[in-house]
PDB file of C-alpha atoms in Angstrom:
ATOM      1  CA  MET V 130      14.135  -7.750  34.095  1.00 73.00           C
ATOM      2  CA  SER V 131      14.027  -4.163  34.908  1.00 91.00           C
ATOM      3  CA  LEU V 132      14.403  -0.547  32.224  1.00 97.00           C
ATOM      4  CA  ALA V 133      18.034  -0.996  34.219  1.00 97.00           C
ATOM      5  CA  GLU V 134      18.606  -3.995  33.825  1.00 97.00           C
ATOM      6  CA  LEU V 135      17.317  -3.367  29.822  1.00 97.00           C
ATOM      7  CA  LYS V 136      19.529   0.131  29.247  1.00 97.00           C
ATOM      8  CA  LYS V 137      22.586  -1.840  30.919  1.00 97.00           C
ATOM      9  CA  GLU V 138      23.146  -4.580  28.830  1.00 97.00           C
ATOM     10  CA  VAL V 139      22.388  -2.428  25.394  1.00 98.00           C
ATOM     11  CA  GLU V 140      25.009  -0.135  26.502  1.00 96.00           C
ATOM     12  CA  SER V 141      27.540  -3.224  27.434  1.00 97.00           C
ATOM     13  CA  LEU V 142      26.252  -4.242  22.995  1.00 98.00           C
ATOM     14  CA  ALA V 143      27.830  -0.896  21.960  1.00 98.00           C
ATOM     15  CA  ASP V 144      29.398  -0.588  19.925  1.00 98.00           C
ATOM     16  CA  LYS V 145      31.286   3.306  18.717  1.00 97.00           C
ATOM     17  CA  LYS V 146      32.289   2.834  14.802  1.00 97.00           C
ATOM     18  CA  GLN V 147      29.201   0.364  14.397  1.00 97.00           C
ATOM     19  CA  ALA V 148      27.283   3.639  16.010  1.00 98.00           C
ATOM     20  CA  ALA V 149      29.345   6.083  13.651  1.00 97.00           C
ATOM     21  CA  ASN V 150      28.594   3.978  10.766  1.00 97.00           C
ATOM     22  CA  LEU V 151      24.739   3.890  11.589  1.00 97.00           C
ATOM     23  CA  GLN V 152      24.545   7.892  12.242  1.00 96.00           C
ATOM     24  CA  ARG V 153      25.832   8.788   8.562  1.00 96.00           C
ATOM     25  CA  PHE V 154      23.863   6.589   7.413  1.00 96.00           C
ATOM     26  CA  PHE V 155      20.313   7.448   9.330  1.00 96.00           C
ATOM     27  CA  LYS V 156      21.271  10.774   7.852  1.00 96.00           C
ATOM     28  CA  THR V 157      21.572  12.333  11.276  1.00 96.00           C
ATOM     29  CA  GLY V 158      23.086  15.710  11.136  1.00 95.00           C
ATOM     30  CA  PRO V 159      22.441  19.033  10.403  1.00 95.00           C
ATOM     31  CA  GLY V 160      18.807  19.466   7.753  1.00 95.00           C
ATOM     32  CA  GLU V 161      18.355  15.971   7.744  1.00 96.00           C
ATOM     33  CA  TYR V 162      15.978  13.467   8.205  1.00 95.00           C
ATOM     34  CA  GLY V 163      17.028  12.030  11.328  1.00 96.00           C
ATOM     35  CA  GLU V 164      18.961  15.211  12.425  1.00 96.00           C
ATOM     36  CA  GLY V 165      19.488  14.260  17.025  1.00 93.00           C
ATOM     37  CA  ASP V 166      18.820  10.600  16.611  1.00 96.00           C
ATOM     38  CA  VAL V 167      21.911   9.271  18.474  1.00 97.00           C
ATOM     39  CA  PHE V 168      23.102   5.723  17.860  1.00 98.00           C
ATOM     40  CA  LEU V 169      25.343   2.760  20.350  1.00 98.00           C
ATOM     41  CA  GLY V 170      25.730   0.883  17.369  1.00 98.00           C
ATOM     42  CA  LEU V 171      23.475  -2.269  18.014  1.00 98.00           C
ATOM     43  CA  LYS V 172      22.648  -4.496  15.221  1.00 96.00           C
ATOM     44  CA  VAL V 173      18.763  -5.481  14.870  1.00 97.00           C
ATOM     45  CA  PRO V 174      19.397  -9.150  15.148  1.00 97.00           C
ATOM     46  CA  VAL V 175      21.144  -8.031  19.117  1.00 98.00           C
ATOM     47  CA  GLN V 176      18.341  -5.761  19.555  1.00 98.00           C
ATOM     48  CA  ARG V 177      15.701  -8.185  18.491  1.00 98.00           C
ATOM     49  CA  SER V 178      17.010 -10.795  21.512  1.00 98.00           C
ATOM     50  CA  VAL V 179      17.755  -8.142  23.744  1.00 98.00           C
ATOM     51  CA  ALA V 180      13.727  -7.435  23.206  1.00 98.00           C
ATOM     52  CA  LYS V 181      12.656 -11.469  23.847  1.00 97.00           C
ATOM     53  CA  ARG V 182      14.461 -11.293  27.278  1.00 97.00           C
ATOM     54  CA  HIS V 183      13.326  -8.356  28.336  1.00 97.00           C
ATOM     55  CA  LYS V 184       9.633  -9.048  26.769  1.00 96.00           C
ATOM     56  CA  ASP V 185       7.980  -8.617  30.197  1.00 96.00           C
ATOM     57  CA  LEU V 186       8.655  -5.060  30.382  1.00 97.00           C
ATOM     58  CA  SER V 187       6.225  -2.726  31.475  1.00 97.00           C
ATOM     59  CA  LEU V 188       4.262  -0.082  29.265  1.00 97.00           C
ATOM     60  CA  ASN V 189       5.151   2.333  31.394  1.00 98.00           C
ATOM     61  CA  ALA V 190       8.656   1.481  31.379  1.00 98.00           C
ATOM     62  CA  ILE V 191       8.753   0.951  27.018  1.00 98.00           C
ATOM     63  CA  GLN V 192       6.739   4.654  27.508  1.00 98.00           C
ATOM     64  CA  GLN V 193      10.454   6.011  28.583  1.00 98.00           C
ATOM     65  CA  LEU V 194      12.386   4.188  26.376  1.00 98.00           C
ATOM     66  CA  LEU V 195      10.292   5.217  22.862  1.00 98.00           C
ATOM     67  CA  ASP V 196      10.995   9.191  25.102  1.00 98.00           C
ATOM     68  CA  SER V 197      14.626   8.634  24.101  1.00 98.00           C
ATOM     69  CA  LYS V 198      17.215   9.695  22.293  1.00 97.00           C
ATOM     70  CA  ILE V 199      18.794   6.503  21.771  1.00 98.00           C
ATOM     71  CA  HIS V 200      17.397   4.810  18.559  1.00 98.00           C
ATOM     72  CA  GLU V 201      18.271   2.096  20.004  1.00 98.00           C
ATOM     73  CA  TYR V 202      16.302   2.083  22.986  1.00 98.00           C
ATOM     74  CA  ARG V 203      13.329   2.989  20.570  1.00 98.00           C
ATOM     75  CA  LEU V 204      13.952  -0.051  18.433  1.00 98.00           C
ATOM     76  CA  ILE V 205      13.384  -2.302  21.272  1.00 98.00           C
ATOM     77  CA  ALA V 206      11.365  -0.702  22.481  1.00 98.00           C
ATOM     78  CA  LEU V 207       8.762  -1.020  19.338  1.00 98.00           C
ATOM     79  CA  LEU V 208      10.746  -5.328  19.405  1.00 98.00           C
ATOM     80  CA  ILE V 209       8.749  -5.435  22.704  1.00 98.00           C
ATOM     81  CA  LEU V 210       5.438  -3.237  21.988  1.00 98.00           C
ATOM     82  CA  MET V 211       5.113  -5.812  19.237  1.00 98.00           C
ATOM     83  CA  GLN V 212       5.539  -9.439  20.819  1.00 98.00           C
ATOM     84  CA  LYS V 213       3.501  -7.502  23.589  1.00 98.00           C
ATOM     85  CA  TYR V 214       0.615  -6.863  20.673  1.00 98.00           C
ATOM     86  CA  TYR V 215       0.474 -10.917  18.894  1.00 97.00           C
ATOM     87  CA  ALA V 216       1.138 -12.080  22.024  1.00 98.00           C
ATOM     88  CA  ALA V 217      -2.482 -10.625  22.812  1.00 97.00           C
ATOM     89  CA  GLU V 218      -4.533 -12.325  19.919  1.00 95.00           C
ATOM     90  CA  GLU V 219      -7.136 -12.939  22.456  1.00 95.00           C
ATOM     91  CA  ASP V 220      -7.034  -9.946  24.567  1.00 97.00           C
ATOM     92  CA  SER V 221      -9.031  -6.729  22.476  1.00 97.00           C
ATOM     93  CA  GLU V 222      -8.469  -4.381  25.376  1.00 98.00           C
ATOM     94  CA  VAL V 223      -4.598  -4.939  25.205  1.00 98.00           C
ATOM     95  CA  ARG V 224      -4.705  -4.896  21.462  1.00 98.00           C
ATOM     96  CA  LYS V 225      -6.466  -1.525  21.846  1.00 98.00           C
ATOM     97  CA  GLU V 226      -4.212   0.306  24.127  1.00 98.00           C
ATOM     98  CA  ILE V 227      -0.677  -0.908  22.566  1.00 98.00           C
ATOM     99  CA  PHE V 228      -2.465   0.418  19.061  1.00 98.00           C
ATOM    100  CA  GLY V 229      -3.290   3.712  21.413  1.00 98.00           C
ATOM    101  CA  MET V 230       0.055   3.778  22.484  1.00 98.00           C
ATOM    102  CA  TYR V 231       1.928   3.697  18.675  1.00 98.00           C
ATOM    103  CA  LEU V 232      -0.569   6.361  17.634  1.00 98.00           C
ATOM    104  CA  LYS V 233       0.604   8.584  20.862  1.00 98.00           C
ATOM    105  CA  ASN V 234       4.499   8.191  20.134  1.00 98.00           C
ATOM    106  CA  THR V 235       4.347   9.240  16.465  1.00 98.00           C
ATOM    107  CA  HIS V 236       6.561  12.021  17.127  1.00 98.00           C
ATOM    108  CA  ASN V 237       9.518   8.967  18.883  1.00 98.00           C
ATOM    109  CA  ILE V 238       8.218   6.897  15.192  1.00 98.00           C
ATOM    110  CA  ASN V 239      10.335   9.015  13.721  1.00 97.00           C
ATOM    111  CA  ASN V 240      12.904   7.204  10.887  1.00 97.00           C
ATOM    112  CA  TRP V 241      12.223   4.730   8.776  1.00 98.00           C
ATOM    113  CA  ASP V 242      13.164   1.335  10.176  1.00 98.00           C
ATOM    114  CA  LEU V 243      10.907   2.492  13.282  1.00 98.00           C
ATOM    115  CA  ILE V 244       7.552   2.817  10.899  1.00 98.00           C
ATOM    116  CA  ASP V 245       8.925   0.325   8.603  1.00 98.00           C
ATOM    117  CA  LEU V 246       9.555  -2.331  11.416  1.00 98.00           C
ATOM    118  CA  SER V 247       6.328  -1.677  13.667  1.00 98.00           C
ATOM    119  CA  SER V 248       4.019  -0.093  11.546  1.00 98.00           C
ATOM    120  CA  PRO V 249       2.508  -3.071   9.547  1.00 98.00           C
ATOM    121  CA  ASN V 250       2.404  -5.595  12.726  1.00 98.00           C
ATOM    122  CA  ILE V 251       0.772  -2.831  14.979  1.00 98.00           C
ATOM    123  CA  ILE V 252      -1.032  -0.433  13.519  1.00 98.00           C
ATOM    124  CA  GLY V 253      -1.539  -2.403   9.729  1.00 98.00           C
ATOM    125  CA  ASN V 254      -2.873  -4.953  11.599  1.00 98.00           C
ATOM    126  CA  TYR V 255      -5.286  -3.623  14.109  1.00 98.00           C
ATOM    127  CA  LEU V 256      -6.822  -2.176  11.512  1.00 98.00           C
ATOM    128  CA  LEU V 257      -7.950  -5.303   9.377  1.00 98.00           C
ATOM    129  CA  ASP V 258     -10.515  -5.576  10.426  1.00 97.00           C
ATOM    130  CA  LYS V 259     -11.844  -2.553  11.035  1.00 98.00           C
ATOM    131  CA  PRO V 260     -12.677   1.428   9.883  1.00 98.00           C
ATOM    132  CA  ARG V 261      -9.648   2.905   8.424  1.00 98.00           C
ATOM    133  CA  GLY V 262      -9.851   7.223   9.255  1.00 98.00           C
ATOM    134  CA  ILE V 263      -6.727   7.116  10.958  1.00 98.00           C
ATOM    135  CA  LEU V 264      -4.138   6.047   7.874  1.00 98.00           C
ATOM    136  CA  TYR V 265      -6.024   8.802   5.800  1.00 98.00           C
ATOM    137  CA  LYS V 266      -5.763  11.488   8.555  1.00 98.00           C
ATOM    138  CA  LEU V 267      -1.567  10.459   9.164  1.00 98.00           C
ATOM    139  CA  ALA V 268      -1.634  10.784   5.461  1.00 98.00           C
ATOM    140  CA  LYS V 269      -2.212  14.247   4.981  1.00 98.00           C
ATOM    141  CA  SER V 270       0.038  15.583   8.091  1.00 98.00           C
ATOM    142  CA  LYS V 271       2.994  17.440   7.885  1.00 98.00           C
ATOM    143  CA  SER V 272       4.715  15.062   9.868  1.00 98.00           C
ATOM    144  CA  ILE V 273       7.178  12.760   7.046  1.00 98.00           C
ATOM    145  CA  TRP V 274       7.431   9.831   9.395  1.00 98.00           C
ATOM    146  CA  GLU V 275       2.930  10.424  10.355  1.00 98.00           C
ATOM    147  CA  LYS V 276       2.918   9.738   6.156  1.00 98.00           C
ATOM    148  CA  ARG V 277       4.680   7.079   6.298  1.00 98.00           C
ATOM    149  CA  ILE V 278       3.257   5.445   8.999  1.00 98.00           C
ATOM    150  CA  ALA V 279      -0.062   5.698   6.513  1.00 98.00           C
ATOM    151  CA  MET V 280       1.490   4.290   4.027  1.00 99.00           C
ATOM    152  CA  LEU V 281       4.009   1.515   5.539  1.00 98.00           C
ATOM    153  CA  ALA V 282       0.510   0.350   7.738  1.00 98.00           C
ATOM    154  CA  THR V 283      -1.292  -1.044   4.515  1.00 98.00           C
ATOM    155  CA  PHE V 284       1.317  -3.491   3.701  1.00 98.00           C
ATOM    156  CA  GLU V 285      -0.143  -5.965   6.074  1.00 98.00           C
ATOM    157  CA  PHE V 286      -3.697  -5.732   4.107  1.00 98.00           C
ATOM    158  CA  ILE V 287      -1.991  -6.022   1.050  1.00 98.00           C
ATOM    159  CA  ALA V 288      -0.353  -8.937   2.725  1.00 98.00           C
ATOM    160  CA  ASN V 289      -3.696  -9.418   2.980  1.00 98.00           C
ATOM    161  CA  GLY V 290      -4.775  -8.935  -0.366  1.00 98.00           C
ATOM    162  CA  GLU V 291      -6.707  -6.131   0.246  1.00 98.00           C
ATOM    163  CA  ALA V 292      -5.284  -3.356  -2.163  1.00 98.00           C
ATOM    164  CA  LYS V 293      -7.552  -0.178  -2.189  1.00 98.00           C
ATOM    165  CA  ASP V 294      -6.580   1.597   0.630  1.00 98.00           C
ATOM    166  CA  ALA V 295      -2.856   1.036  -0.269  1.00 98.00           C
ATOM    167  CA  LEU V 296      -3.949   2.392  -3.574  1.00 98.00           C
ATOM    168  CA  ALA V 297      -5.435   6.045  -2.035  1.00 98.00           C
ATOM    169  CA  ILE V 298      -2.645   6.210   0.298  1.00 98.00           C
ATOM    170  CA  ALA V 299      -0.626   6.672  -2.250  1.00 98.00           C
ATOM    171  CA  GLU V 300      -2.874   8.899  -4.946  1.00 98.00           C
ATOM    172  CA  ALA V 301      -2.973  11.353  -1.726  1.00 98.00           C
ATOM    173  CA  LEU V 302       0.929  10.732  -1.627  1.00 98.00           C
ATOM    174  CA  VAL V 303       1.699  10.417  -4.930  1.00 98.00           C
ATOM    175  CA  ASN V 304       3.082  13.652  -5.509  1.00 97.00           C
ATOM    176  CA  ASP V 305       5.224  13.957  -2.311  1.00 98.00           C
ATOM    177  CA  LYS V 306       8.346  15.829  -2.135  1.00 97.00           C
ATOM    178  CA  HIS V 307      10.528  14.052   0.030  1.00 98.00           C
ATOM    179  CA  ASP V 308      12.403  10.452  -1.372  1.00 97.00           C
ATOM    180  CA  LEU V 309      10.864   8.882   1.933  1.00 98.00           C
ATOM    181  CA  ILE V 310       7.518   8.922   0.701  1.00 98.00           C
ATOM    182  CA  GLN V 311       8.186   9.022  -2.004  1.00 98.00           C
ATOM    183  CA  LYS V 312      10.139   5.186  -2.055  1.00 98.00           C
ATOM    184  CA  ALA V 313       7.618   4.241   0.714  1.00 98.00           C
ATOM    185  CA  VAL V 314       4.609   4.633  -1.648  1.00 98.00           C
ATOM    186  CA  GLY V 315       6.731   3.124  -4.614  1.00 98.00           C
ATOM    187  CA  TRP V 316       7.482   0.429  -2.505  1.00 98.00           C
ATOM    188  CA  MET V 317       3.533  -0.201  -1.718  1.00 98.00           C
ATOM    189  CA  LEU V 318       2.479   0.185  -5.147  1.00 98.00           C
ATOM    190  CA  ARG V 319       4.913  -3.036  -5.959  1.00 98.00           C
ATOM    191  CA  GLU V 320       3.838  -4.948  -3.434  1.00 98.00           C
ATOM    192  CA  VAL V 321       0.417  -4.411  -4.492  1.00 98.00           C
ATOM    193  CA  GLY V 322       1.470  -5.217  -7.946  1.00 98.00           C
ATOM    194  CA  LYS V 323       3.015  -8.219  -6.345  1.00 97.00           C
ATOM    195  CA  ARG V 324       0.684  -9.567  -4.212  1.00 98.00           C
ATOM    196  CA  VAL V 325      -2.527  -8.837  -4.960  1.00 98.00           C
ATOM    197  CA  SER V 326      -3.203  -7.473  -9.150  1.00 98.00           C
ATOM    198  CA  GLN V 327      -0.561  -5.967 -11.227  1.00 96.00           C
ATOM    199  CA  VAL V 328      -3.237  -4.889 -13.298  1.00 97.00           C
ATOM    200  CA  GLU V 329      -4.170  -2.482 -10.059  1.00 98.00           C
ATOM    201  CA  GLU V 330      -1.204  -1.358 -10.160  1.00 98.00           C
ATOM    202  CA  GLU V 331      -0.884  -0.223 -13.843  1.00 97.00           C
ATOM    203  CA  LYS V 332      -4.478   1.411 -13.132  1.00 98.00           C
ATOM    204  CA  PHE V 333      -2.542   3.020 -10.934  1.00 98.00           C
ATOM    205  CA  LEU V 334       1.029   4.055 -12.660  1.00 97.00           C
ATOM    206  CA  LYS V 335      -1.197   5.009 -15.424  1.00 95.00           C
ATOM    207  CA  LYS V 336      -2.912   7.525 -14.303  1.00 97.00           C
ATOM    208  CA  HIS V 337       0.407   8.852 -12.612  1.00 97.00           C
ATOM    209  CA  TYR V 338       3.520   8.398 -14.163  1.00 96.00           C
ATOM    210  CA  LYS V 339       4.182  11.165 -16.772  1.00 94.00           C
ATOM    211  CA  THR V 340       3.808  13.315 -13.488  1.00 96.00           C
ATOM    212  CA  MET V 341       4.584  11.507 -10.944  1.00 97.00           C
ATOM    213  CA  PRO V 342       8.622  11.652  -9.303  1.00 97.00           C
ATOM    214  CA  ARG V 343      10.000   9.177 -10.877  1.00 97.00           C
ATOM    215  CA  THR V 344      11.604   7.741  -7.246  1.00 97.00           C
ATOM    216  CA  MET V 345       8.337   6.064  -6.625  1.00 98.00           C
ATOM    217  CA  LEU V 346       7.958   4.721 -10.262  1.00 98.00           C
ATOM    218  CA  ARG V 347      11.519   3.370  -9.801  1.00 98.00           C
ATOM    219  CA  TYR V 348      10.671   1.256  -7.155  1.00 98.00           C
ATOM    220  CA  ALA V 349       7.226   1.009  -8.215  1.00 98.00           C
ATOM    221  CA  ILE V 350       8.428  -0.653 -11.120  1.00 98.00           C
ATOM    222  CA  GLU V 351      10.987  -2.691  -9.972  1.00 97.00           C
ATOM    223  CA  ARG V 352       9.735  -6.589 -10.812  1.00 96.00           C
ATOM    224  CA  PHE V 353       8.679  -5.589 -14.106  1.00 96.00           C
ATOM    225  CA  ASP V 354      10.970  -6.258 -16.931  1.00 95.00           C
ATOM    226  CA  LYS V 355      12.606  -4.276 -19.533  1.00 95.00           C
ATOM    227  CA  LYS V 356      10.321  -3.192 -21.976  1.00 94.00           C
ATOM    228  CA  LYS V 357       8.302  -2.553 -19.993  1.00 94.00           C
ATOM    229  CA  LYS V 358      10.035  -0.293 -17.271  1.00 95.00           C
ATOM    230  CA  GLU V 359      11.043   1.900 -20.374  1.00 94.00           C
ATOM    231  CA  PHE V 360       7.531   2.183 -21.787  1.00 94.00           C
ATOM    232  CA  TYR V 361       6.814   3.475 -17.920  1.00 95.00           C
ATOM    233  CA  MET V 362       9.839   5.682 -17.306  1.00 92.00           C
ATOM    234  CA  ARG V 363       9.216   7.514 -20.861  1.00 86.00           C
ATOM    235  CA  LYS V 364       7.470  10.909 -19.677  1.00 68.00           C
TER     236      LYS V 364
END
C-alpha cells in the first residue's frame, strides 16, 4: 500500500470530538509542551491496526509521516518502524539503519507517548549488546524529548535485568525541572526496584530523596508499603 492510501485511511477514521480531547490531554496549547501538535482523533489500537496493514511502507514514506505535524501520522510511522526493526532480527544492517533514522528524528518524536512506545523497543533494544554512550549524550540535551528518550531506552535494559545505565542516567537527570522528565526518572527507578533490585533502587533514593523533585520520588516509591512511603516522603 502507498503513503497516499495510508493517509486516506487515517483521515477516514478521524474523530473530531476525540481529537479535541487529545489536543487538551497532550497539552498542545501555546506555551505547553505539545504546542503545535495536531490530532485527528484516532485511538492507539486503531493506529496499530493501520500500521499492521501498511507494514511494507518504505523508509522514505515513513520519513514523510515523521515530518508531519499530525500526531497520528508520527505514531503510525513509529509503529511501522518497530515492525520493520523486529522483522529484521537476522539483518543487523537494517536494524542499524532504523536506529540511525530514529536518532535523526528525535525532533519529530516529540511527545511522551511517542517516546514511551518506541524508545525502549528501538533504541534500548539496539543498544542491549552495544556501547551506550549515545544515551548519556541525549541525557545532557536541552531537549526534554531527547532526555526522555534516553531515560525510557533503559526500560529495555531493566527488562533484561540490568540497572546500571538506568541508575546512571537517573543520576544525571535527578534534579531536572520538567514534570515529564521527573515522571520518566521516577518510573524507571520504580522499574529497577520491581524488576532488578529494590536494594539498588533504595540505595539511589537514600542518596537523593531529600532533594529530588517530589513528583519523581512519588513515582519511584509507588510500589512501596505505607510505612516506607512515609519515610521517603519526609524531608
